[in-house]
Each structure stands twice: as C-alpha cells, then as structure tokens.
Amino acid sequence: MDIEIHPARPEEYPAVARLRWQWEVETGAAPVGDREDFAKEFAAWARAHTESHRCVVVCRNGTVIGMAWLAVVARVPTPGRFVRASGDLQSVYLVPEERSGGLGSRLIAAVLEEARALGLPKVTVQSTTRAIPVYCRNGFAASPKVLQAEL
C-alpha cells in the first residue's frame, strides 16, 4: 500500500473536488447542481487561488483519498513588520475507510510544515467536536484569545 502526501497537483484538483462533494453528502447536506460541473468549477477555483489556498493531498496507490487546505491570510502591517500573515487549516477530510489509521495526523503535519516553510507564526483551525482530539494531538490548543461571532 503506497501512501504519498504532497501538495496537490492541478490534475488532482477534480479528485479533490469529488472529496469535497463526498464530504457534503456524508454530513447529510444535499449538494446543489451536478457533481462533475462542481468538480470543474472547483478545479478552476483552486488553480486561481494557489497563493492564498494551498492544498495538500494524501494518495494511496495514486488515488487521492484525503485533503487539507492551508489558507494564508494577510494580516495588517505593524511598525517594523510590513508583511504579515497567518494560516488557517481548512477542509481536512479523509474518506471514511481511511480514518483512524494515522493518515489524518500525517496530513495535518504536512500542512503545518508548509506553514513553517512560509514563515507563518500561527495556524488556526475550526473543528467539529469529534475532531478536536486529533488537532490537540497535533499541536493545536484552545486559546482564550480567540473569539467568534456567528453571523
């Protein structure tokens, strides 16, 4: 069983889109539109946003089975530090049959390594209750300084 974790290649974006569609179905949402049309539009979006949204995939024997996204968010400059950014871990997903075997942690680690390579000082994540222990095992911690307003 050959496992590879790497930055998504443009030709893998349609497979990543299908994972995003599958995730919606799995959570009980009823995706709107045609799945293949979504895959095409999603792939175009991913190609257009490579600077702000970096996708990492996990593949088994060449098939994309998981994804995670690092959103790079520009921050307001400060005196002495004009270029600032932070990261947000988004859309972490593994197909159900690949869960609980450590691949999610490896995927998260790959995204955090990408964030380090970019010089980002921090990465945040919004999580489901079920996934919180996975993120905690991978270096995330609750912060009393992060607040959220539901709109």
mmCIF file of C-alpha atoms in Angstrom:
data_model
loop_
_atom_site.group_PDB
_atom_site.id
_atom_site.type_symbol
_atom_site.label_atom_id
_atom_site.label_comp_id
_atom_site.label_asym_id
_atom_site.label_seq_id
_atom_site.Cartn_x
_atom_site.Cartn_y
_atom_site.Cartn_z
ATOM 1 C CA MET A 1 0.000 0.000 0.000
ATOM 2 C CA ASP A 2 1.838 3.028 -1.332
ATOM 3 C CA ILE A 3 0.993 6.234 0.596
ATOM 4 C CA GLU A 4 2.126 9.634 -0.613
ATOM 5 C CA ILE A 5 1.397 13.035 0.917
ATOM 6 C CA HIS A 6 2.213 16.043 -1.247
ATOM 7 C CA PRO A 7 0.983 19.439 -2.407
ATOM 8 C CA ALA A 8 -1.944 18.867 -4.743
ATOM 9 C CA ARG A 9 -1.101 18.984 -8.414
ATOM 10 C CA PRO A 10 -3.511 20.767 -10.778
ATOM 11 C CA GLU A 11 -4.520 17.467 -12.361
ATOM 12 C CA GLU A 12 -5.590 16.252 -8.886
ATOM 13 C CA TYR A 13 -7.998 19.156 -8.273
ATOM 14 C CA PRO A 14 -11.011 17.341 -9.795
ATOM 15 C CA ALA A 15 -10.398 14.420 -7.391
ATOM 16 C CA VAL A 16 -10.125 16.893 -4.500
ATOM 17 C CA ALA A 17 -13.436 18.419 -5.625
ATOM 18 C CA ARG A 18 -15.054 14.987 -5.547
ATOM 19 C CA LEU A 19 -13.821 14.564 -1.954
ATOM 20 C CA ARG A 20 -15.407 17.903 -1.061
ATOM 21 C CA TRP A 21 -18.670 16.734 -2.653
ATOM 22 C CA GLN A 22 -18.481 13.396 -0.809
ATOM 23 C CA TRP A 23 -17.938 15.223 2.485
ATOM 24 C CA GLU A 24 -21.132 17.232 1.951
ATOM 25 C CA VAL A 25 -23.102 14.068 1.202
ATOM 26 C CA GLU A 26 -21.596 12.325 4.233
ATOM 27 C CA THR A 27 -22.683 15.136 6.579
ATOM 28 C CA GLY A 28 -26.230 14.975 5.311
ATOM 29 C CA ALA A 29 -26.142 18.018 3.064
ATOM 30 C CA ALA A 30 -27.757 17.796 -0.332
ATOM 31 C CA PRO A 31 -25.222 19.323 -2.747
ATOM 32 C CA VAL A 32 -26.786 21.554 -5.356
ATOM 33 C CA GLY A 33 -26.017 21.036 -9.017
ATOM 34 C CA ASP A 34 -24.129 18.398 -10.946
ATOM 35 C CA ARG A 35 -21.131 16.697 -9.334
ATOM 36 C CA GLU A 36 -18.922 16.866 -12.434
ATOM 37 C CA ASP A 37 -19.801 20.523 -13.053
ATOM 38 C CA PHE A 38 -18.815 21.208 -9.450
ATOM 39 C CA ALA A 39 -15.518 19.370 -9.981
ATOM 40 C CA LYS A 40 -14.695 21.564 -12.991
ATOM 41 C CA GLU A 41 -15.613 24.799 -11.206
ATOM 42 C CA PHE A 42 -13.769 23.733 -8.055
ATOM 43 C CA ALA A 43 -10.630 22.883 -10.037
ATOM 44 C CA ALA A 44 -10.741 26.295 -11.713
ATOM 45 C CA TRP A 45 -11.162 27.968 -8.303
ATOM 46 C CA ALA A 46 -8.214 26.005 -6.856
ATOM 47 C CA ARG A 47 -5.977 26.973 -9.790
ATOM 48 C CA ALA A 48 -6.954 30.638 -9.366
ATOM 49 C CA HIS A 49 -6.244 30.664 -5.597
ATOM 50 C CA THR A 50 -2.874 28.885 -5.296
ATOM 51 C CA GLU A 51 -1.282 31.811 -3.451
ATOM 52 C CA SER A 52 -3.964 32.094 -0.775
ATOM 53 C CA HIS A 53 -5.146 28.457 -0.523
ATOM 54 C CA ARG A 54 -2.647 25.612 -0.643
ATOM 55 C CA CYS A 55 -3.967 22.090 -0.819
ATOM 56 C CA VAL A 56 -2.137 19.024 0.446
ATOM 57 C CA VAL A 57 -3.401 15.586 -0.527
ATOM 58 C CA VAL A 58 -2.842 12.064 0.660
ATOM 59 C CA CYS A 59 -2.861 9.390 -2.031
ATOM 60 C CA ARG A 60 -2.969 5.625 -1.770
ATOM 61 C CA ASN A 61 -1.585 3.898 -4.850
ATOM 62 C CA GLY A 62 -2.048 7.110 -6.852
ATOM 63 C CA THR A 63 -5.668 7.726 -5.803
ATOM 64 C CA VAL A 64 -6.482 10.884 -3.829
ATOM 65 C CA ILE A 65 -8.089 9.742 -0.561
ATOM 66 C CA GLY A 66 -7.711 12.850 1.585
ATOM 67 C CA MET A 67 -7.132 16.582 1.529
ATOM 68 C CA ALA A 68 -6.311 19.518 3.761
ATOM 69 C CA TRP A 69 -6.079 23.192 2.894
ATOM 70 C CA LEU A 70 -3.866 25.939 4.285
ATOM 71 C CA ALA A 71 -5.487 29.337 3.827
ATOM 72 C CA VAL A 72 -2.816 32.016 4.025
ATOM 73 C CA VAL A 73 -4.363 35.153 5.460
ATOM 74 C CA ALA A 74 -2.651 38.529 5.080
ATOM 75 C CA ARG A 75 -2.550 40.491 8.320
ATOM 76 C CA VAL A 76 -2.459 44.237 8.939
ATOM 77 C CA PRO A 77 1.133 45.564 8.957
ATOM 78 C CA THR A 78 2.821 46.721 12.129
ATOM 79 C CA PRO A 79 5.715 49.154 12.506
ATOM 80 C CA GLY A 80 8.836 47.242 11.600
ATOM 81 C CA ARG A 81 6.950 44.350 10.034
ATOM 82 C CA PHE A 82 5.039 45.309 6.949
ATOM 83 C CA VAL A 83 4.453 41.816 5.544
ATOM 84 C CA ARG A 84 2.485 39.663 7.972
ATOM 85 C CA ALA A 85 0.348 36.570 7.505
ATOM 86 C CA SER A 86 -1.137 33.695 9.452
ATOM 87 C CA GLY A 87 -2.656 30.403 8.432
ATOM 88 C CA ASP A 88 -5.989 28.691 8.803
ATOM 89 C CA LEU A 89 -6.263 24.925 8.409
ATOM 90 C CA GLN A 90 -9.403 24.198 6.409
ATOM 91 C CA SER A 91 -11.349 21.329 4.885
ATOM 92 C CA VAL A 92 -9.406 18.417 6.344
ATOM 93 C CA TYR A 93 -11.055 15.272 5.032
ATOM 94 C CA LEU A 94 -10.217 11.593 4.627
ATOM 95 C CA VAL A 95 -12.503 9.054 3.031
ATOM 96 C CA PRO A 96 -14.213 7.084 5.828
ATOM 97 C CA GLU A 97 -12.383 3.796 5.215
ATOM 98 C CA GLU A 98 -9.003 5.530 5.730
ATOM 99 C CA ARG A 99 -9.761 7.127 9.106
ATOM 100 C CA SER A 100 -8.264 6.158 12.471
ATOM 101 C CA GLY A 101 -5.022 4.909 10.968
ATOM 102 C CA GLY A 102 -2.839 7.977 11.436
ATOM 103 C CA LEU A 103 -3.195 9.428 7.950
ATOM 104 C CA GLY A 104 -5.128 12.441 9.251
ATOM 105 C CA SER A 105 -2.260 13.304 11.589
ATOM 106 C CA ARG A 106 0.247 12.924 8.767
ATOM 107 C CA LEU A 107 -1.860 15.199 6.586
ATOM 108 C CA ILE A 108 -2.104 17.830 9.315
ATOM 109 C CA ALA A 109 1.660 17.602 9.895
ATOM 110 C CA ALA A 110 2.291 18.199 6.179
ATOM 111 C CA VAL A 111 0.130 21.343 6.229
ATOM 112 C CA LEU A 112 1.874 22.627 9.358
ATOM 113 C CA GLU A 113 5.238 22.024 7.674
ATOM 114 C CA GLU A 114 4.024 24.086 4.702
ATOM 115 C CA ALA A 115 3.040 26.864 7.131
ATOM 116 C CA ARG A 116 6.514 26.746 8.730
ATOM 117 C CA ALA A 117 8.148 26.925 5.296
ATOM 118 C CA LEU A 118 6.098 30.049 4.570
ATOM 119 C CA GLY A 119 7.210 31.589 7.876
ATOM 120 C CA LEU A 120 3.706 31.756 9.305
ATOM 121 C CA PRO A 121 3.797 32.310 13.085
ATOM 122 C CA LYS A 122 0.499 30.547 13.771
ATOM 123 C CA VAL A 123 -2.192 28.363 12.243
ATOM 124 C CA THR A 124 -5.772 28.220 13.484
ATOM 125 C CA VAL A 125 -8.462 25.636 12.843
ATOM 126 C CA GLN A 126 -12.207 25.480 13.328
ATOM 127 C CA SER A 127 -13.168 21.967 14.253
ATOM 128 C CA THR A 128 -16.040 19.638 14.780
ATOM 129 C CA THR A 129 -16.280 18.304 18.317
ATOM 130 C CA ARG A 130 -15.308 14.836 17.071
ATOM 131 C CA ALA A 131 -12.043 16.089 15.510
ATOM 132 C CA ILE A 132 -10.801 18.225 18.420
ATOM 133 C CA PRO A 133 -8.709 15.377 19.933
ATOM 134 C CA VAL A 134 -6.947 14.861 16.582
ATOM 135 C CA TYR A 135 -5.982 18.514 16.389
ATOM 136 C CA CYS A 136 -4.865 18.564 20.041
ATOM 137 C CA ARG A 137 -2.619 15.547 19.392
ATOM 138 C CA ASN A 138 -1.090 17.502 16.521
ATOM 139 C CA GLY A 139 -0.103 20.634 18.403
ATOM 140 C CA PHE A 140 -3.283 22.697 18.451
ATOM 141 C CA ALA A 141 -4.610 24.067 21.735
ATOM 142 C CA ALA A 142 -7.656 26.059 22.743
ATOM 143 C CA SER A 143 -6.980 29.746 23.159
ATOM 144 C CA PRO A 144 -8.855 32.140 25.427
ATOM 145 C CA LYS A 145 -7.893 34.927 22.989
ATOM 146 C CA VAL A 146 -9.855 33.616 20.014
ATOM 147 C CA LEU A 147 -13.476 34.702 19.903
ATOM 148 C CA GLN A 148 -16.080 34.071 17.264
ATOM 149 C CA ALA A 149 -19.270 35.826 16.239
ATOM 150 C CA GLU A 150 -21.849 33.709 14.446
ATOM 151 C CA LEU A 151 -23.450 35.808 11.722
#
